[in-house]
Short mmCIF file of C-alpha atoms in Angstrom, two decimals:
data_model
loop_
_atom_site.label_atom_id
_atom_site.label_comp_id
_atom_site.label_asym_id
_atom_site.label_seq_id
_atom_site.Cartn_x
_atom_site.Cartn_y
_atom_site.Cartn_z
CA UNK Q 1010 -36.48 71.23 146.90
CA UNK Q 1011 -33.19 70.38 148.57
CA UNK Q 1012 -30.15 72.27 149.78
CA UNK Q 1013 -27.08 70.06 150.05
CA UNK Q 1014 -29.31 66.95 150.26
CA UNK Q 1015 -31.35 68.54 153.04
CA UNK Q 1016 -35.06 68.59 152.08
CA UNK Q 1017 -36.79 71.96 152.38
CA UNK Q 1018 -40.56 72.30 152.62
CA UNK Q 1019 -43.59 72.18 154.86
CA UNK Q 1020 -43.37 68.39 154.98
CA UNK Q 1021 -40.03 68.67 156.78
CA UNK Q 1022 -38.92 70.30 160.01
CA UNK Q 1023 -38.02 73.97 159.59
CA UNK Q 1024 -34.58 74.72 158.18
CA UNK Q 1025 -32.88 77.02 160.71
CA UNK Q 1026 -30.10 79.33 159.51
CA UNK Q 1027 -27.75 81.10 161.92
CA UNK Q 1028 -26.59 84.37 160.34
CA UNK Q 1029 -23.10 85.35 161.52
CA UNK Q 1030 -22.96 88.66 159.62
CA UNK Q 1031 -20.32 90.90 161.22
CA UNK Q 1032 -20.60 89.42 164.70
CA UNK Q 1033 -17.12 87.89 164.35
CA UNK Q 1034 -15.78 91.36 165.32
CA UNK Q 1035 -12.89 90.93 162.88
CA UNK Q 1036 -11.55 87.81 164.59
CA UNK Q 1037 -11.31 84.51 162.72
CA UNK Q 1038 -11.03 82.71 166.05
CA UNK Q 1039 -14.33 84.23 167.15
CA UNK Q 1040 -15.90 83.43 163.78
CA UNK Q 1041 -15.03 79.75 164.22
CA UNK Q 1042 -16.35 79.86 167.80
CA UNK Q 1043 -19.64 81.17 166.40
CA UNK Q 1044 -19.74 78.24 163.96
CA UNK Q 1045 -19.12 75.82 166.83
CA UNK Q 1046 -21.82 77.43 168.97
CA UNK Q 1047 -24.35 77.42 166.13
CA UNK Q 1048 -23.77 73.72 165.54
CA UNK Q 1049 -24.05 72.94 169.24
CA UNK Q 1050 -27.33 74.88 169.37
CA UNK Q 1051 -28.72 72.70 166.59
CA UNK Q 1052 -28.79 75.17 163.70
CA UNK Q 1053 -28.90 73.43 160.34
CA UNK Q 1054 -26.91 76.04 158.45
CA UNK Q 1055 -24.61 78.99 159.02
CA UNK Q 1056 -24.52 81.98 156.71
CA UNK Q 1057 -21.93 84.69 156.25
CA UNK Q 1058 -21.76 87.67 153.88
CA UNK Q 1059 -19.35 88.16 150.99
CA UNK Q 1060 -18.40 91.72 150.08
CA UNK Q 1061 -15.80 94.37 150.71
CA UNK Q 1062 -16.47 97.98 151.58
CA UNK Q 1063 -15.42 98.92 148.05
CA UNK Q 1064 -17.77 96.45 146.34
CA UNK Q 1065 -20.78 97.65 148.31
CA UNK Q 1066 -20.39 101.44 148.49
CA UNK Q 1067 -18.12 104.43 147.82
CA UNK Q 1068 -15.51 105.81 150.17
CA UNK Q 1069 -17.40 109.03 150.84
CA UNK Q 1070 -17.87 110.29 154.39
CA UNK Q 1071 -20.61 112.85 153.98
CA UNK Q 1072 -24.12 113.40 152.71
CA UNK Q 1073 -26.13 110.27 152.06
CA UNK Q 1074 -23.01 108.16 152.63
CA UNK Q 1075 -22.93 109.19 156.32
CA UNK Q 1076 -25.32 107.63 158.86
CA UNK Q 1077 -26.77 110.53 160.82
CA UNK Q 1078 -30.08 108.98 161.91
CA UNK Q 1079 -30.03 109.26 165.73
CA UNK Q 1080 -32.12 106.08 166.02
CA UNK Q 1081 -29.78 103.97 163.89
CA UNK Q 1082 -27.61 101.30 165.52
CA UNK Q 1083 -24.80 102.58 163.29
CA UNK Q 1084 -25.21 106.35 163.65
CA UNK Q 1085 -22.10 108.52 163.42
CA UNK Q 1086 -20.18 106.51 160.85
CA UNK Q 1087 -19.97 106.37 157.08
CA UNK Q 1088 -21.26 103.44 155.07
CA UNK Q 1089 -17.74 102.65 153.91
CA UNK Q 1090 -16.36 102.52 157.47
CA UNK Q 1091 -19.32 100.45 158.63
CA UNK Q 1092 -18.74 97.84 155.94
CA UNK Q 1093 -15.00 97.82 156.61
CA UNK Q 1094 -15.88 96.87 160.18
CA UNK Q 1095 -18.59 94.40 159.29
CA UNK Q 1096 -17.22 92.51 156.31
CA UNK Q 1097 -15.95 88.94 156.57
CA UNK Q 1098 -12.46 88.70 155.06
CA UNK Q 1099 -12.61 86.53 151.98
CA UNK Q 1100 -9.58 84.52 153.06
CA UNK Q 1101 -11.63 83.33 156.08
CA UNK Q 1102 -14.45 81.84 154.00
CA UNK Q 1103 -12.87 78.45 153.33
CA UNK Q 1104 -11.98 77.91 156.99
CA UNK Q 1105 -15.52 78.82 158.06
CA UNK Q 1106 -17.16 76.56 155.47
CA UNK Q 1107 -14.78 73.70 156.28
CA UNK Q 1108 -15.68 73.99 159.98
CA UNK Q 1109 -19.38 73.93 159.06
CA UNK Q 1110 -18.92 70.71 157.09
CA UNK Q 1111 -16.96 69.11 159.91
CA UNK Q 1112 -19.85 69.85 162.28
CA UNK Q 1113 -22.60 68.67 159.92
CA UNK Q 1114 -23.89 72.14 159.07
CA UNK Q 1115 -24.47 73.70 155.68
CA UNK Q 1116 -22.26 76.74 155.15
CA UNK Q 1117 -23.12 79.37 152.55
CA UNK Q 1118 -23.12 83.11 151.98
CA UNK Q 1119 -24.81 86.24 150.71
CA UNK Q 1120 -22.90 87.74 147.77
CA UNK Q 1121 -23.30 91.46 147.23
CA UNK Q 1122 -21.83 91.73 143.76
CA UNK Q 1123 -20.83 89.57 140.82
CA UNK Q 1124 -17.20 89.15 141.93
CA UNK Q 1125 -18.46 87.64 145.18
CA UNK Q 1126 -20.46 85.07 143.22
CA UNK Q 1127 -17.37 84.05 141.22
CA UNK Q 1128 -15.40 83.69 144.46
CA UNK Q 1129 -18.12 81.62 146.16
CA UNK Q 1130 -18.39 79.35 143.13
CA UNK Q 1131 -14.71 78.52 143.60
CA UNK Q 1132 -15.64 77.36 147.12
CA UNK Q 1133 -18.57 75.34 145.74
CA UNK Q 1134 -21.22 76.71 148.08
CA UNK Q 1135 -24.47 74.69 147.92
CA UNK Q 1136 -26.83 77.69 147.72
CA UNK Q 1137 -26.97 81.47 147.77
CA UNK Q 1138 -28.77 84.10 149.83
CA UNK Q 1139 -29.93 87.42 148.42
CA UNK Q 1140 -30.22 90.17 151.01
CA UNK Q 1141 -33.26 92.42 151.21
CA UNK Q 1142 -31.23 95.40 150.08
CA UNK Q 1143 -30.16 93.48 146.97
CA UNK Q 1144 -33.48 91.93 145.91
CA UNK Q 1145 -33.94 94.61 143.24
CA UNK Q 1146 -30.36 94.11 141.93
CA UNK Q 1147 -31.44 92.07 138.90
CA UNK Q 1148 -27.94 91.74 137.38
CA UNK Q 1149 -26.84 90.08 140.63
CA UNK Q 1150 -29.98 87.94 140.69
CA UNK Q 1151 -29.25 86.68 137.16
CA UNK Q 1152 -25.61 86.00 138.00
CA UNK Q 1153 -26.56 83.89 141.02
CA UNK Q 1154 -29.41 82.13 139.22
CA UNK Q 1155 -27.09 81.13 136.39
CA UNK Q 1156 -25.20 78.88 138.81
CA UNK Q 1157 -28.31 76.70 138.94
CA UNK Q 1158 -28.10 76.47 142.72
CA UNK Q 1159 -30.98 77.20 145.11
CA UNK Q 1160 -31.57 80.84 146.02
CA UNK Q 1161 -32.93 82.18 149.29
CA UNK Q 1162 -34.23 85.72 148.83
CA UNK Q 1163 -35.23 88.12 151.60
CA UNK Q 1164 -38.22 90.25 150.62
CA UNK Q 1165 -37.68 93.29 152.87
CA UNK Q 1166 -39.09 96.52 151.39
CA UNK Q 1167 -39.90 94.90 148.03
CA UNK Q 1168 -43.30 95.47 146.44
CA UNK Q 1169 -45.18 92.63 144.78
CA UNK Q 1170 -44.11 94.03 141.39
CA UNK Q 1171 -40.46 94.12 142.45
CA UNK Q 1172 -40.63 90.57 143.78
CA UNK Q 1173 -42.22 89.49 140.52
CA UNK Q 1174 -39.26 91.02 138.67
CA UNK Q 1175 -36.86 89.18 140.98
CA UNK Q 1176 -38.52 85.78 140.71
CA UNK Q 1177 -38.94 86.05 136.94
CA UNK Q 1178 -35.31 87.08 136.49
CA UNK Q 1179 -34.11 84.17 138.62
CA UNK Q 1180 -36.25 81.59 136.84
CA UNK Q 1181 -35.39 82.88 133.38
CA UNK Q 1182 -31.68 82.73 134.26
CA UNK Q 1183 -31.89 79.09 135.33
CA UNK Q 1184 -32.84 78.90 139.00
CA UNK Q 1185 -35.69 76.48 139.70
CA UNK Q 1186 -35.42 76.36 143.50
CA UNK Q 1187 -36.29 79.65 145.20
CA UNK Q 1188 -37.14 80.39 148.83
CA UNK Q 1189 -38.68 83.77 149.62
CA UNK Q 1190 -38.16 84.96 153.19
CA UNK Q 1191 -40.61 87.47 154.66
CA UNK Q 1192 -38.37 90.13 156.11
CA UNK Q 1193 -38.75 93.51 157.77
CA UNK Q 1194 -35.69 95.64 157.06
CA UNK Q 1195 -35.44 97.46 160.35
CA UNK Q 1196 -32.91 96.64 163.05
CA UNK Q 1197 -34.21 95.42 165.38
CA UNK Q 1198 -37.69 94.88 163.96
CA UNK Q 1199 -40.79 94.86 166.14
CA UNK Q 1200 -43.39 92.09 166.10
CA UNK Q 1201 -46.05 94.69 165.21
CA UNK Q 1202 -44.13 95.52 162.04
CA UNK Q 1203 -43.45 91.94 160.95
CA UNK Q 1204 -46.74 91.01 159.21
CA UNK Q 1205 -46.14 87.27 158.99
CA UNK Q 1206 -49.59 86.72 157.50
CA UNK Q 1207 -47.75 87.61 154.29
CA UNK Q 1208 -46.03 84.20 154.36
CA UNK Q 1209 -48.88 82.07 152.93
CA UNK Q 1210 -49.67 84.87 150.46
CA UNK Q 1211 -46.08 84.75 149.16
CA UNK Q 1212 -46.39 80.99 148.63
CA UNK Q 1213 -49.65 81.43 146.74
CA UNK Q 1214 -48.39 84.31 144.58
CA UNK Q 1215 -45.05 82.90 143.52
CA UNK Q 1216 -45.25 79.14 143.96
CA UNK Q 1217 -42.04 79.15 146.01
CA UNK Q 1218 -40.98 77.80 149.34
CA UNK Q 1219 -41.33 80.55 151.92
CA UNK Q 1220 -39.87 81.41 155.29
CA UNK Q 1221 -38.85 84.21 157.61
CA UNK Q 1222 -35.72 86.32 157.97
CA UNK Q 1223 -36.36 87.57 161.47
CA UNK Q 1224 -34.85 90.69 163.02
CA UNK Q 1225 -37.13 90.76 166.07
CA UNK Q 1226 -35.90 89.96 169.54
CA UNK Q 1227 -36.63 86.52 170.96
CA UNK Q 1228 -38.14 83.50 169.24
CA UNK Q 1229 -41.91 84.08 169.37
CA UNK Q 1230 -42.29 85.57 165.89
CA UNK Q 1231 -40.27 82.78 164.29
CA UNK Q 1232 -42.28 80.07 166.04
CA UNK Q 1233 -45.54 81.71 164.97
CA UNK Q 1234 -44.32 81.90 161.37
CA UNK Q 1235 -44.03 78.12 161.21
CA UNK Q 1236 -47.76 77.86 161.88
CA UNK Q 1237 -48.28 80.02 158.80
CA UNK Q 1238 -46.15 77.81 156.57
CA UNK Q 1239 -42.59 79.04 157.03
CA UNK Q 1240 -40.19 76.24 156.09
CA UNK Q 1241 -36.99 78.28 156.54
CA UNK Q 1242 -36.05 80.48 159.52
CA UNK Q 1243 -33.07 82.81 159.50
CA UNK Q 1244 -31.88 84.62 162.64
CA UNK Q 1245 -28.73 86.63 163.34
CA UNK Q 1246 -26.47 84.86 165.80
CA UNK Q 1247 -23.68 85.83 168.17
CA UNK Q 1248 -21.84 84.36 171.14
CA UNK Q 1249 -22.93 87.14 173.50
CA UNK Q 1250 -24.73 90.40 172.75
CA UNK Q 1251 -22.67 92.15 175.43
CA UNK Q 1252 -19.54 91.53 173.33
CA UNK Q 1253 -20.82 94.08 170.82
CA UNK Q 1254 -20.63 93.89 167.05
CA UNK Q 1255 -22.47 95.50 164.18
CA UNK Q 1256 -25.51 93.20 164.46
CA UNK Q 1257 -25.24 92.02 168.04
CA UNK Q 1258 -28.20 94.06 169.30
CA UNK Q 1259 -30.71 91.93 167.39
CA UNK Q 1260 -28.84 88.61 167.38
CA UNK Q 1261 -29.68 85.46 169.30
CA UNK Q 1262 -27.27 84.01 171.83
CA UNK Q 1263 -26.55 80.24 171.86
CA UNK Q 1264 -29.19 79.27 174.43
CA UNK Q 1265 -31.79 81.28 172.52
CA UNK Q 1266 -30.80 79.65 169.22
CA UNK Q 1267 -31.16 76.22 170.81
CA UNK Q 1268 -34.65 77.22 171.97
CA UNK Q 1269 -35.49 78.46 168.48
CA UNK Q 1270 -34.50 75.15 166.90
CA UNK Q 1271 -36.54 73.13 169.40
CA UNK Q 1272 -39.63 75.34 169.43
CA UNK Q 1273 -39.90 75.82 165.66
CA UNK Q 1274 -39.73 72.05 165.25
CA UNK Q 1275 -42.42 71.64 167.92
CA UNK Q 1276 -44.60 74.16 166.10
CA UNK Q 1277 -44.13 72.23 162.86
CA UNK Q 1278 -44.90 68.91 164.55
CA UNK Q 1279 -48.05 70.40 166.08
CA UNK Q 1280 -49.50 71.36 162.69
CA UNK Q 1281 -50.35 67.77 161.80
CA UNK Q 1282 -53.52 67.53 159.76
CA UNK Q 1283 -57.20 68.35 160.12
CA UNK Q 1284 -58.36 65.87 162.73
CA UNK Q 1285 -61.45 65.20 164.85
CA UNK Q 1286 -62.35 62.34 167.16
CA UNK Q 1287 -60.10 60.09 169.19
CA UNK Q 1288 -56.47 59.89 168.16
CA UNK Q 1289 -54.42 56.78 168.88
CA UNK Q 1290 -52.66 58.65 171.69
CA UNK Q 1291 -56.00 59.62 173.28
CA UNK Q 1292 -57.61 56.16 173.42
CA UNK Q 1293 -56.55 55.52 177.00
CA UNK Q 1294 -58.12 58.82 178.03
CA UNK Q 1295 -61.61 57.78 176.94
CA UNK Q 1296 -62.10 56.24 180.39
CA UNK Q 1297 -62.00 59.70 181.94
CA UNK Q 1298 -65.10 60.88 180.11
CA UNK Q 1299 -68.42 60.85 181.97
CA UNK Q 1300 -70.94 58.14 181.24
CA UNK Q 1301 -74.12 56.78 182.82
CA UNK Q 1302 -73.76 54.49 185.86
CA UNK Q 1303 -76.08 52.84 188.35
CA UNK Q 1304 -75.60 55.01 191.46
CA UNK Q 1305 -77.04 52.60 194.11
CA UNK Q 1306 -78.18 49.00 194.34
CA UNK Q 1307 -81.56 48.48 192.66
CA UNK Q 1308 -83.87 45.50 192.28
CA UNK Q 1309 -85.37 43.98 189.18
CA UNK Q 1310 -88.38 46.03 188.00
CA UNK Q 1311 -87.26 49.17 189.77
CA UNK Q 1312 -87.60 52.46 187.90
CA UNK Q 1313 -84.55 54.45 186.98
CA UNK Q 1314 -84.51 57.88 188.65
CA UNK Q 1315 -82.10 60.71 189.31
CA UNK Q 1316 -81.39 59.04 192.66
CA UNK Q 1317 -80.15 55.74 191.27
CA UNK Q 1318 -78.80 56.84 187.91
CA UNK Q 1319 -75.95 59.36 187.46
CA UNK Q 1320 -73.49 60.70 184.90
CA UNK Q 1321 -70.05 60.08 186.39
CA UNK Q 1322 -66.55 59.05 185.47
CA UNK Q 1323 -65.31 56.64 184.09
CA UNK Q 1324 -66.64 56.41 180.57
CA UNK Q 1325 -67.61 52.77 180.29
CA UNK Q 1326 -71.38 53.26 180.36
CA UNK Q 1327 -73.83 54.77 177.90
CA UNK Q 1328 -73.07 58.36 176.86
CA UNK Q 1329 -74.72 61.12 178.94
CA UNK Q 1330 -76.89 62.16 175.99
CA UNK Q 1331 -79.16 59.19 176.80
CA UNK Q 1332 -79.70 60.17 180.45
CA UNK Q 1333 -83.15 61.74 180.03
CA UNK Q 1334 -84.23 58.86 177.78
CA UNK Q 1335 -83.42 56.33 180.51
CA UNK Q 1336 -85.24 58.07 183.36
CA UNK Q 1337 -88.57 56.33 184.08
CA UNK Q 1338 -87.51 53.06 182.45
CA UNK Q 1339 -87.40 49.80 184.45
CA UNK Q 1340 -84.44 47.49 184.88
CA UNK Q 1341 -84.89 43.78 184.12
CA UNK Q 1342 -82.65 42.41 186.85
CA UNK Q 1343 -81.00 43.25 190.16
CA UNK Q 1344 -78.19 45.72 189.51
CA UNK Q 1345 -75.37 46.71 191.83
CA UNK Q 1346 -74.14 50.22 192.44
CA UNK Q 1347 -71.21 50.99 190.09
CA UNK Q 1348 -72.56 49.02 187.13
CA UNK Q 1349 -72.14 50.85 183.81
CA UNK Q 1350 -75.51 51.45 182.24
CA UNK Q 1351 -76.25 49.51 179.07
CA UNK Q 1352 -79.37 48.90 177.00
CA UNK Q 1353 -79.54 45.23 177.95
CA UNK Q 1354 -80.37 46.20 181.56
CA UNK Q 1355 -83.77 47.57 180.53
CA UNK Q 1356 -87.03 45.67 180.86
#
């Protein structure tokens, strides 16, 4: 499959997405600086989110609409106020996407309701992301799929049955190119709770491209996921965690994003194919193997012993596996110390 003419799959280097989310801190200038930093770090795409507080929740400040969990990054606020703080103003979208194009990155978004899809279609985004919290929102899935554009779906919290509903709904509504991202919907997530062995299982179950939406700190989990077949990596991104922001605590900074891009590509390059024996790059190193050499000057007719025959470097003589076979045999000529052993020296 392709996204904006960029091939996606295990035969290509991992597609790295920098997720801005609400890390713009309600500043368009900062949002554009994040785009610039993501491009400089080598990210292939930048993603934002398209919603308003009113399209995602109700303006209620109590009960289940209030975040009281003491361990939450967002404790002490209502959902509505959180999303007012985190949302990306819709009038910024075009400027952000234009900057992405100027810098050679793919810009796209996560819509959270049908009106967001209509708006993003006006901007001609090349693909859509479905957030983990929306992967059971089948009306939204169908709306996005009907555009015919590729869909990237985070799988956080979804059961196999729920994912089956999602994939079936998308395909039936007209989407043929789907990427499923293994995701753990905790913020930040821990490596122990990431379970990236699910990645090849997702590919087998659904016949989709697969990847990772990673909320862990650092780059280790993402790099490891490439070894398990992840072809897409998504990480939250900010200029500096110390600047704050709704998602800053589990976002990569520019130097870390640059490392992620380099190391995931190295992991992909290292996969190669099943291979044994000498590679083209190793041929010059054959000389550093041990082989059998004449270890002192000997005369014609002399018997080979452990005193005059040794397994040493370099590797130009007979392989060491023949050492015991050679002991007790006679040479047919005078031989100087340092001569590689060969069968034609035997009497």
